[in-house]
Amino acid sequence: MHDFTKKSSAERRKMIPKRAFVAFFCAAVICGCNNANRQTVFTDSEVESIVHSDSTGMPVELESVDSFVIPEEPLPEAIDELFDDFVFAFDQNPALQRRRVRFPLTIEGATDGDSVLTARNWQRLHVFLQQDFCTVLWSKPSETLLSDDINVVHAEVDQFFLNTRRATTYTFDRDSISGHWQLTGQRNYGFEATPLADFLTFYTRFAADSIFQREHVSNHLRFVSTDEDGEEEPVVGFIDVDQWFEFAPELPVDVLTNINYGQHYDNPRRMIMQMRGISNGLQTELSFVREGESWHLVGYIN
């Protein structure tokens, strides 16, 4: 049975972040509106290709067209206040991407060594569009406030390719004069170069191996969920490992994304993984603790 106990409102506010990722839809709609009087036509030499990232994080061309039209609707001023709002609009809108890449763009650790991309050979970047949610990793609960900090001027988006143990990090900086976010760098590297390597090694197996997962879920798992009666007040309690498999969300098993607003991962022994819905604003949070030489899931907020 569930051992549910009520908590104070203050405690619940600490446990459940309030931010919902819906602002980028407004930006996407504004960016995508048709405007016959203001548009850019890319011809053969400027064509935008539909791309995806391979295991090295490099763009891979899937198809291209002779020419097409990309609207240039003005963006809302608020698009650059929070990094979240900007990065999801950037991911969705190819015209915005061209305007917000600081060329020439250096790619460190490319397959053939460091390389430089110019505006002419830029290909559209996809990070989030091929999934319904993004993940954010935190090692300190106090740092979760960074996602709502309008004073953040440097951020990174990581793609961890779990099966190949390779990673790609895209670096973004806010221009000190215009206040606009720009993509300023890209680097490709192996897991051994990130302080998250130990956790990523554990998580790769945890997500893909149900037997291993069962062995690394606390049998006294703290669980926070919406009340079955539909009340706004969350219900807090504990579940065992069998109940975890009844409530467990679908976990990413191939690629894990991460948005770094400035959080630090120096020898982490605690990891909070937030899974944020891109289209619906829903959020799930998993808390892991390293006990001895192994990680265990100790908390779940749904």
XYZ file of N, CA and C in Angstrom, residues 30-260:
693
model
N 4.733 32.763 -34.195
C 5.049 34.076 -34.735
C 6.098 33.959 -35.825
N 7.110 33.092 -35.590
C 8.165 32.936 -36.579
C 7.654 32.283 -37.850
N 6.579 31.483 -37.755
C 6.130 30.709 -38.888
C 5.006 31.326 -39.679
N 4.509 32.499 -39.259
C 3.399 33.105 -39.975
C 3.824 33.520 -41.374
N 2.906 33.429 -42.349
C 3.200 33.830 -43.717
C 3.111 35.331 -43.857
N 4.036 35.888 -44.590
C 4.021 37.315 -44.873
C 4.557 37.519 -46.276
N 3.652 37.788 -47.193
C 4.031 37.857 -48.597
C 4.972 39.012 -48.887
N 4.986 40.041 -48.032
C 5.798 41.214 -48.281
C 7.172 41.146 -47.643
N 7.405 40.124 -46.818
C 8.695 40.041 -46.144
C 9.131 38.597 -46.087
N 10.058 38.211 -46.938
C 10.459 36.815 -46.987
C 11.834 36.701 -47.630
N 12.493 35.598 -47.357
C 13.785 35.318 -47.957
C 13.670 34.057 -48.786
N 14.170 34.090 -50.017
C 14.168 32.917 -50.882
C 15.584 32.400 -50.991
N 15.810 31.166 -50.552
C 17.126 30.553 -50.660
C 17.165 29.729 -51.945
N 18.119 30.031 -52.807
C 18.272 29.285 -54.044
C 19.307 28.197 -53.857
N 19.810 27.611 -54.987
C 20.699 26.454 -54.906
C 21.878 26.670 -53.967
N 22.520 27.818 -54.055
C 23.724 28.050 -53.267
C 23.438 28.311 -51.805
N 22.166 28.593 -51.459
C 21.810 28.928 -50.079
C 20.771 27.985 -49.501
N 20.524 26.880 -50.182
C 19.412 26.028 -49.800
C 19.588 25.466 -48.403
N 18.499 25.451 -47.661
C 18.470 24.829 -46.341
C 18.191 23.341 -46.529
N 19.016 22.481 -45.983
C 18.805 21.051 -46.078
C 18.141 20.538 -44.814
N 17.325 19.526 -44.953
C 16.722 18.877 -43.789
C 17.750 17.898 -43.260
N 18.146 18.078 -41.985
C 19.253 17.306 -41.457
C 18.891 16.678 -40.135
N 19.718 15.728 -39.728
C 19.664 15.222 -38.368
C 21.103 15.022 -37.922
N 21.323 14.718 -36.644
C 22.670 14.513 -36.142
C 22.953 13.030 -36.047
N 24.158 12.618 -36.477
C 24.536 11.221 -36.341
C 25.206 11.025 -34.985
N 25.866 9.887 -34.780
C 26.426 9.576 -33.473
C 27.575 10.499 -33.090
N 28.126 11.238 -34.035
C 29.194 12.178 -33.713
C 28.665 13.562 -33.463
N 27.361 13.768 -33.674
C 26.777 15.083 -33.475
C 26.874 15.974 -34.688
N 27.457 15.477 -35.782
C 27.607 16.285 -36.984
C 26.337 16.215 -37.821
N 25.986 17.309 -38.527
C 24.789 17.283 -39.368
C 24.923 16.262 -40.493
N 23.852 15.561 -40.786
C 23.812 14.602 -41.886
C 22.688 15.001 -42.816
N 23.007 15.240 -44.081
C 22.003 15.697 -45.021
C 21.081 14.556 -45.421
N 19.780 14.804 -45.355
C 18.792 13.815 -45.761
C 18.217 14.140 -47.131
N 17.901 15.416 -47.343
C 17.357 15.797 -48.623
C 17.452 17.305 -48.760
N 17.365 17.786 -49.977
C 17.377 19.216 -50.199
C 16.437 19.520 -51.347
N 16.106 20.791 -51.501
C 15.206 21.209 -52.564
C 15.870 22.338 -53.324
N 15.364 22.655 -54.513
C 15.971 23.690 -55.333
C 15.892 25.050 -54.669
N 14.762 25.383 -54.117
C 14.601 26.645 -53.410
C 13.324 26.596 -52.607
N 13.276 27.411 -51.578
C 12.042 27.524 -50.836
C 12.051 28.844 -50.079
N 10.902 29.198 -49.540
C 10.726 30.493 -48.916
C 10.678 30.331 -47.407
N 11.426 31.155 -46.691
C 11.400 31.158 -45.236
C 10.908 32.517 -44.766
N 9.782 32.591 -44.073
C 9.276 33.883 -43.599
C 10.251 34.541 -42.632
N 10.257 35.859 -42.594
C 11.109 36.595 -41.683
C 10.260 37.503 -40.799
N 9.315 36.903 -40.107
C 8.505 37.672 -39.175
C 9.374 38.152 -38.015
N 9.163 39.370 -37.527
C 9.927 39.833 -36.373
C 9.621 38.995 -35.143
N 10.634 38.749 -34.353
C 10.463 37.955 -33.141
C 10.015 38.846 -31.990
N 9.274 38.286 -31.038
C 8.921 39.074 -29.845
C 10.181 39.396 -29.060
N 10.237 40.570 -28.459
C 11.421 40.973 -27.711
C 11.742 40.000 -26.581
N 10.714 39.389 -26.015
C 10.916 38.496 -24.866
C 11.617 37.203 -25.238
N 11.792 36.929 -26.525
C 12.389 35.665 -26.941
C 13.802 35.502 -26.397
N 14.486 36.599 -26.094
C 15.864 36.524 -25.629
C 16.012 36.694 -24.124
N 14.906 36.839 -23.410
C 15.015 37.021 -21.964
C 15.446 35.733 -21.267
N 14.736 34.654 -21.543
C 15.086 33.357 -20.972
C 15.676 32.476 -22.063
N 16.730 31.757 -21.721
C 17.376 30.908 -22.709
C 16.423 29.848 -23.244
N 15.541 29.309 -22.369
C 14.596 28.281 -22.803
C 13.751 28.768 -23.980
N 13.223 29.980 -23.867
C 12.362 30.505 -24.916
C 13.121 30.623 -26.231
N 14.345 31.093 -26.155
C 15.140 31.249 -27.366
C 15.502 29.906 -27.985
N 16.002 28.960 -27.183
C 16.592 27.756 -27.761
C 15.553 26.872 -28.447
N 14.305 26.852 -27.942
C 13.293 26.051 -28.599
C 12.835 26.702 -29.901
N 12.774 28.045 -29.919
C 12.459 28.742 -31.170
C 13.587 28.551 -32.171
N 14.828 28.605 -31.704
C 16.003 28.393 -32.545
C 15.970 27.004 -33.174
N 15.581 26.015 -32.397
C 15.542 24.636 -32.882
C 14.473 24.455 -33.950
N 13.396 25.206 -33.855
C 12.263 25.028 -34.753
C 12.375 25.840 -36.035
N 13.028 26.993 -35.995
C 12.953 27.933 -37.106
C 14.283 28.053 -37.837
N 14.382 27.578 -39.084
C 15.658 27.608 -39.814
C 16.124 29.015 -40.146
N 15.200 29.946 -40.393
C 15.605 31.320 -40.682
C 16.235 31.956 -39.453
N 15.659 31.688 -38.290
C 16.217 32.201 -37.047
C 17.612 31.637 -36.825
N 17.804 30.360 -37.157
C 19.116 29.757 -36.992
C 20.169 30.509 -37.789
N 19.887 30.805 -39.040
C 20.865 31.507 -39.871
C 21.224 32.868 -39.292
N 20.252 33.529 -38.693
C 20.504 34.865 -38.160
C 21.210 34.816 -36.807
N 21.135 33.672 -36.117
C 21.655 33.615 -34.760
C 22.859 32.678 -34.608
N 23.570 32.401 -35.676
C 24.830 31.673 -35.589
C 25.956 32.675 -35.816
N 26.919 32.679 -34.923
C 28.048 33.596 -35.058
C 29.091 32.946 -35.972
N 29.055 33.334 -37.237
C 29.986 32.785 -38.220
C 31.275 33.597 -38.254
N 32.411 32.940 -38.571
C 32.566 31.504 -38.806
C 32.474 30.725 -37.491
N 31.835 29.556 -37.536
C 31.592 28.746 -36.343
C 32.619 27.623 -36.274
N 33.365 27.579 -35.193
C 34.386 26.543 -35.021
C 33.763 25.280 -34.429
N 34.062 24.146 -35.039
C 33.631 22.845 -34.530
C 34.867 22.106 -34.038
N 34.953 21.923 -32.731
C 36.080 21.216 -32.142
C 35.810 19.719 -32.127
N 36.842 18.938 -32.438
C 36.715 17.489 -32.373
C 35.871 16.896 -33.474
N 35.792 17.563 -34.634
C 35.070 16.995 -35.769
C 35.780 15.733 -36.244
N 35.109 14.950 -37.051
C 35.662 13.672 -37.502
C 37.034 13.829 -38.129
N 37.218 14.890 -38.898
C 38.493 15.124 -39.571
C 39.311 16.210 -38.879
N 39.105 16.401 -37.585
C 39.801 17.437 -36.847
C 38.960 18.696 -36.747
N 39.463 19.687 -36.020
C 38.714 20.930 -35.887
C 38.409 21.517 -37.259
N 37.206 22.032 -37.413
C 36.808 22.613 -38.685
C 36.034 23.902 -38.430
N 35.805 24.655 -39.504
C 35.115 25.935 -39.408
C 33.967 25.955 -40.402
N 32.786 26.326 -39.930
C 31.615 26.454 -40.787
C 31.367 27.926 -41.092
N 31.088 28.217 -42.356
C 30.695 29.562 -42.756
C 29.188 29.582 -42.994
N 28.639 30.760 -43.180
C 27.207 30.878 -43.434
C 26.814 30.119 -44.699
N 27.730 30.034 -45.649
C 27.416 29.386 -46.922
C 27.223 27.882 -46.783
N 27.985 27.231 -45.882
C 27.867 25.767 -45.757
C 27.145 25.333 -44.484
N 26.420 26.267 -43.863
C 25.630 25.916 -42.677
C 24.446 25.045 -43.068
N 24.183 24.000 -42.286
C 23.017 23.155 -42.470
C 22.170 23.189 -41.208
N 20.880 23.089 -41.392
C 19.960 23.244 -40.276
C 20.253 22.250 -39.161
N 20.204 22.750 -37.948
C 20.478 21.954 -36.765
C 19.183 21.538 -36.093
N 19.075 20.255 -35.750
C 17.946 19.741 -34.969
C 18.490 19.167 -33.664
N 17.958 19.612 -32.550
C 18.335 19.037 -31.261
C 17.131 18.410 -30.572
N 16.017 19.153 -30.523
C 14.853 18.710 -29.759
C 13.690 18.227 -30.609
N 13.646 18.556 -31.890
C 12.434 18.329 -32.661
C 12.113 16.854 -32.895
N 13.085 15.972 -32.723
C 12.840 14.559 -32.964
C 12.402 13.816 -31.699
N 12.044 14.564 -30.647
C 11.550 13.948 -29.429
C 10.499 14.858 -28.814
N 9.726 14.313 -27.875
C 8.626 15.061 -27.265
C 9.036 15.805 -26.009
N 10.259 15.598 -25.543
C 10.679 16.225 -24.301
C 12.185 16.454 -24.327
N 12.652 17.280 -23.429
C 14.091 17.430 -23.235
C 14.406 17.059 -21.790
N 15.647 16.782 -21.522
C 16.063 16.458 -20.166
C 17.067 17.506 -19.684
N 17.029 17.779 -18.404
C 17.979 18.689 -17.778
C 18.537 17.997 -16.540
N 19.855 18.029 -16.384
C 20.517 17.364 -15.265
C 21.027 18.402 -14.272
N 20.740 18.152 -12.994
C 21.178 19.031 -11.913
C 21.845 18.181 -10.842
N 22.886 18.719 -10.221
C 23.495 18.013 -9.090
C 23.169 18.692 -7.762
N 22.648 19.928 -7.837
C 22.263 20.665 -6.635
C 20.865 21.238 -6.824
N 19.924 20.944 -5.911
C 18.567 21.490 -6.042
C 18.544 23.011 -6.130
N 19.483 23.681 -5.454
C 19.493 25.148 -5.454
C 19.762 25.720 -6.839
N 20.411 24.939 -7.708
C 20.751 25.447 -9.037
C 19.585 25.391 -10.018
N 18.501 24.728 -9.643
C 17.363 24.635 -10.564
C 16.753 25.994 -10.857
N 17.030 26.986 -10.025
C 16.512 28.333 -10.257
C 17.166 29.001 -11.458
N 18.289 28.475 -11.932
C 19.001 29.084 -13.047
C 18.167 29.116 -14.328
N 17.259 28.163 -14.489
C 16.466 28.125 -15.722
C 15.519 29.306 -15.831
N 15.241 29.972 -14.715
C 14.360 31.141 -14.712
C 15.122 32.449 -14.530
N 16.427 32.397 -14.633
C 17.257 33.570 -14.390
C 17.491 34.330 -15.692
N 16.969 35.551 -15.785
C 17.117 36.342 -17.010
C 18.523 36.925 -17.131
N 19.351 36.762 -16.109
C 20.710 37.288 -16.149
C 21.727 36.286 -16.684
N 21.278 35.067 -17.006
C 22.180 34.075 -17.598
C 22.627 34.569 -18.977
N 23.927 34.575 -19.222
C 24.448 35.067 -20.503
C 25.232 33.998 -21.259
N 25.386 32.820 -20.663
C 26.107 31.720 -21.313
C 25.376 30.427 -20.990
N 25.126 29.610 -21.994
C 24.427 28.338 -21.785
C 24.934 27.322 -22.796
N 24.733 26.062 -22.460
C 25.160 24.985 -23.350
C 24.055 23.947 -23.473
N 23.951 23.356 -24.646
C 23.026 22.261 -24.879
C 23.851 21.033 -25.235
N 23.716 19.982 -24.423
C 24.473 18.749 -24.633
C 23.591 17.692 -25.268
N 24.177 16.916 -26.151
C 23.559 15.684 -26.642
C 24.490 14.538 -26.286
N 24.016 13.625 -25.431
C 24.802 12.464 -25.041
C 24.285 11.248 -25.808
N 25.129 10.698 -26.662
C 24.757 9.519 -27.444
C 25.171 8.290 -26.643
N 24.192 7.697 -25.960
C 24.469 6.700 -24.936
C 25.118 5.436 -25.478
N 24.721 5.003 -26.652
C 25.231 3.743 -27.178
C 26.681 3.842 -27.656
N 27.080 4.997 -28.136
C 28.446 5.166 -28.643
C 29.353 5.875 -27.656
N 28.786 6.353 -26.536
C 29.545 7.067 -25.517
C 30.241 8.291 -26.106
N 29.550 8.962 -27.010
C 30.028 10.213 -27.583
C 29.067 11.332 -27.217
N 29.554 12.556 -27.272
C 28.724 13.694 -26.903
C 29.021 14.880 -27.811
N 28.024 15.737 -27.964
C 28.175 17.001 -28.681
C 27.599 18.103 -27.807
N 28.340 19.174 -27.659
C 27.881 20.323 -26.888
C 27.829 21.548 -27.779
N 26.668 22.221 -27.781
C 26.484 23.463 -28.516
C 26.536 24.611 -27.510
N 27.382 25.585 -27.782
C 27.589 26.709 -26.871
C 26.845 27.940 -27.379
N 26.117 28.581 -26.474
C 25.361 29.789 -26.801
C 25.779 30.920 -25.864
N 25.881 32.125 -26.428
C 26.204 33.304 -25.636
C 25.260 34.434 -26.007
N 24.953 35.262 -25.015
C 24.110 36.427 -25.255
C 25.005 37.612 -25.633
N 24.733 38.208 -26.783
C 25.520 39.332 -27.248
C 25.374 40.502 -26.273
N 26.497 41.095 -25.876
C 26.474 42.137 -24.857
C 25.853 43.436 -25.350
N 25.804 43.632 -26.667
C 25.252 44.868 -27.221
C 23.776 44.714 -27.581
N 23.463 43.706 -28.400
C 22.081 43.523 -28.855
C 21.224 42.785 -27.832
N 21.866 41.996 -26.953
C 21.118 41.178 -26.002
C 20.562 39.910 -26.620
N 20.958 39.602 -27.865
C 20.456 38.429 -28.566
C 21.319 37.201 -28.280
N 20.659 36.072 -28.103
C 21.376 34.802 -27.969
C 21.916 34.381 -29.332
N 23.128 33.798 -29.335
C 23.746 33.318 -30.568
C 24.451 31.989 -30.311
N 24.446 31.119 -31.316
C 25.247 29.901 -31.261
C 26.686 30.295 -31.571
N 27.602 30.024 -30.644
C 28.976 30.494 -30.800
C 30.008 29.378 -30.909
N 29.621 28.135 -30.701
C 30.608 27.066 -30.790
C 29.981 25.689 -30.716
N 30.745 24.688 -31.140
C 30.316 23.294 -31.067
C 31.551 22.439 -30.815
N 31.419 21.467 -29.934
C 32.529 20.542 -29.721
C 32.005 19.121 -29.571
N 32.762 18.181 -30.094
C 32.431 16.761 -30.046
C 33.497 16.050 -29.215
N 33.089 15.135 -28.354
C 34.039 14.517 -27.436
C 33.463 13.205 -26.902
N 34.301 12.440 -26.207
C 33.871 11.197 -25.594
C 33.443 11.406 -24.149
N 32.741 10.429 -23.597
C 32.235 10.543 -22.228
C 33.350 10.788 -21.210
N 34.553 10.306 -21.519
C 35.633 10.452 -20.549
C 35.986 11.914 -20.292
N 35.520 12.817 -21.164
C 35.843 14.237 -21.023
C 34.807 15.013 -20.219
N 33.761 14.357 -19.743
C 32.726 15.052 -18.979
C 32.661 14.528 -17.549
N 32.462 15.401 -16.567
C 32.321 14.938 -15.176
C 31.060 14.118 -14.958
N 30.177 14.073 -15.951
C 28.956 13.278 -15.855
C 29.169 11.831 -16.313
N 30.390 11.475 -16.673
C 30.666 10.162 -17.253
C 30.168 9.016 -16.377
N 30.434 9.078 -15.075
C 30.036 7.993 -14.176
C 28.519 7.840 -14.162
N 27.806 8.960 -14.041
C 26.346 8.879 -14.019
C 25.807 8.417 -15.373
N 26.362 8.916 -16.461
C 25.888 8.528 -17.790
C 26.094 7.039 -18.046
N 27.205 6.502 -17.564
C 27.453 5.058 -17.697
C 26.387 4.268 -16.950
N 26.093 4.707 -15.725
C 25.036 4.059 -14.948
C 23.684 4.204 -15.637
N 23.342 5.423 -16.032
C 22.017 5.667 -16.597
C 21.799 4.881 -17.888
N 22.819 4.747 -18.714
C 22.683 3.992 -19.969
C 22.148 2.600 -19.709
N 22.690 1.926 -18.697
C 22.234 0.576 -18.373
C 20.906 0.602 -17.626
N 20.731 1.590 -16.747
C 19.494 1.714 -15.978
C 18.289 1.846 -16.906
N 18.408 2.633 -17.972
C 17.291 2.878 -18.876
C 16.995 1.692 -19.783
N 18.009 0.895 -20.091
C 17.842 -0.169 -21.087
C 17.677 -1.565 -20.501
N 18.069 -1.769 -19.256
C 18.092 -3.104 -18.647
C 17.142 -3.128 -17.448
N 15.990 -3.774 -17.590
C 14.979 -3.765 -16.529
C 15.445 -4.505 -15.277
N 16.255 -5.549 -15.441
C 16.760 -6.281 -14.277
C 17.718 -5.395 -13.488
N 18.623 -4.733 -14.198
C 19.555 -3.804 -13.562
C 18.788 -2.655 -12.910
N 17.754 -2.178 -13.593
C 16.944 -1.091 -13.049
C 16.302 -1.496 -11.734
N 15.747 -2.688 -11.694
C 15.098 -3.170 -10.466
C 16.083 -3.197 -9.306
N 17.323 -3.545 -9.582
C 18.335 -3.638 -8.536
C 18.798 -2.274 -8.041
N 18.438 -1.200 -8.798
C 18.939 0.129 -8.444
C 17.809 1.124 -8.205
N 16.642 0.613 -7.835
C 15.535 1.449 -7.395
C 15.341 1.213 -5.907
N 15.319 2.280 -5.142
C 15.123 2.149 -3.700
C 13.766 1.504 -3.418
N 13.738 0.585 -2.460
C 12.478 -0.063 -2.109
C 11.626 0.831 -1.213
N 12.137 2.025 -0.948
C 11.391 3.037 -0.187
C 11.472 4.333 -1.000
N 10.951 4.263 -2.224
C 11.079 5.345 -3.192
C 10.096 6.465 -2.880
N 10.598 7.665 -2.675
C 9.739 8.819 -2.399
C 8.996 9.205 -3.675
N 7.680 9.339 -3.564
C 6.827 9.530 -4.736
C 5.902 10.713 -4.513
N 5.864 11.627 -5.473
C 4.971 12.777 -5.425
C 4.114 12.750 -6.680
N 2.797 12.832 -6.493
C 1.899 12.760 -7.645
C 0.631 13.559 -7.373
N -0.100 13.864 -8.462
C -1.387 14.532 -8.327
C -2.389 13.584 -7.694
N -3.218 14.081 -6.814
C -4.217 13.272 -6.131
C -5.174 12.652 -7.145
N -5.590 11.412 -6.892
C -6.503 10.716 -7.801
C -7.838 11.429 -7.946
N -8.237 12.208 -6.936
C -9.505 12.930 -6.994
C -9.417 14.207 -7.810
N -8.221 14.503 -8.345
C -8.070 15.685 -9.173
C -7.843 16.957 -8.388
N -7.528 16.854 -7.116
C -7.257 18.036 -6.317
C -5.936 18.652 -6.761
N -5.821 19.950 -6.573
C -4.598 20.639 -6.952
C -3.438 20.290 -6.021
N -3.738 19.993 -4.793
C -2.689 19.665 -3.839
C -2.059 18.319 -4.194
N -0.727 18.251 -4.315
C -0.076 16.976 -4.636
C -0.132 16.018 -3.456
N 0.014 14.761 -3.741
C 0.049 13.723 -2.717
C 1.487 13.221 -2.622
N 1.992 13.097 -1.414
C 3.374 12.704 -1.179
C 3.393 11.410 -0.389
N 4.238 10.488 -0.794
C 4.315 9.227 -0.069
C 5.488 8.403 -0.538
N 5.391 7.090 -0.375
C 6.474 6.188 -0.746
C 5.906 4.979 -1.481
N 6.667 4.478 -2.445
C 6.276 3.267 -3.164
C 7.461 2.304 -3.174
N 7.171 1.021 -3.407
C 8.248 0.041 -3.478
C 8.645 -0.162 -4.938
N 9.607 -1.036 -5.166
C 10.158 -1.206 -6.506
C 9.125 -1.759 -7.486
N 8.213 -2.630 -7.020
C 7.183 -3.159 -7.914
C 6.232 -2.056 -8.362
N 5.884 -1.160 -7.459
C 5.004 -0.048 -7.806
C 5.707 0.934 -8.744
N 7.024 1.041 -8.622
C 7.784 1.901 -9.541
C 7.544 1.483 -10.983
N 7.565 0.200 -11.244
C 7.376 -0.272 -12.615
C 5.945 -0.034 -13.099
N 5.011 0.164 -12.192
C 3.649 0.502 -12.589
C 3.538 1.978 -12.974
N 4.303 2.833 -12.293
C 4.202 4.275 -12.502
C 5.324 4.844 -13.370
N 6.357 4.074 -13.638
C 7.575 4.593 -14.273
C 7.296 5.234 -15.631
N 7.898 6.388 -15.920
C 7.759 7.029 -17.228
C 8.650 6.332 -18.249
N 8.425 6.618 -19.515
C 9.299 6.103 -20.566
C 10.603 6.895 -20.530
N 11.713 6.194 -20.410
C 13.005 6.847 -20.281
C 13.736 6.876 -21.627
N 14.438 7.958 -21.940
C 15.236 7.987 -23.173
C 16.357 6.962 -23.091
N 16.541 6.183 -24.135
C 17.531 5.111 -24.115
C 18.651 5.298 -25.130
N 18.485 6.181 -26.094
C 19.506 6.373 -27.125
C 20.265 7.682 -26.953
N 19.512 8.775 -26.851
C 20.112 10.096 -26.732
C 19.531 10.805 -25.514
N 20.413 11.372 -24.706
C 19.991 12.148 -23.547
C 20.429 13.594 -23.786
N 19.467 14.516 -23.767
C 19.814 15.924 -23.925
C 19.982 16.569 -22.560
N 20.684 17.675 -22.539
C 20.867 18.397 -21.290
C 21.058 19.873 -21.599
N 20.370 20.730 -20.852
C 20.573 22.170 -20.963
C 21.348 22.624 -19.736
N 22.494 23.227 -19.963
C 23.339 23.687 -18.866
C 23.300 25.209 -18.836
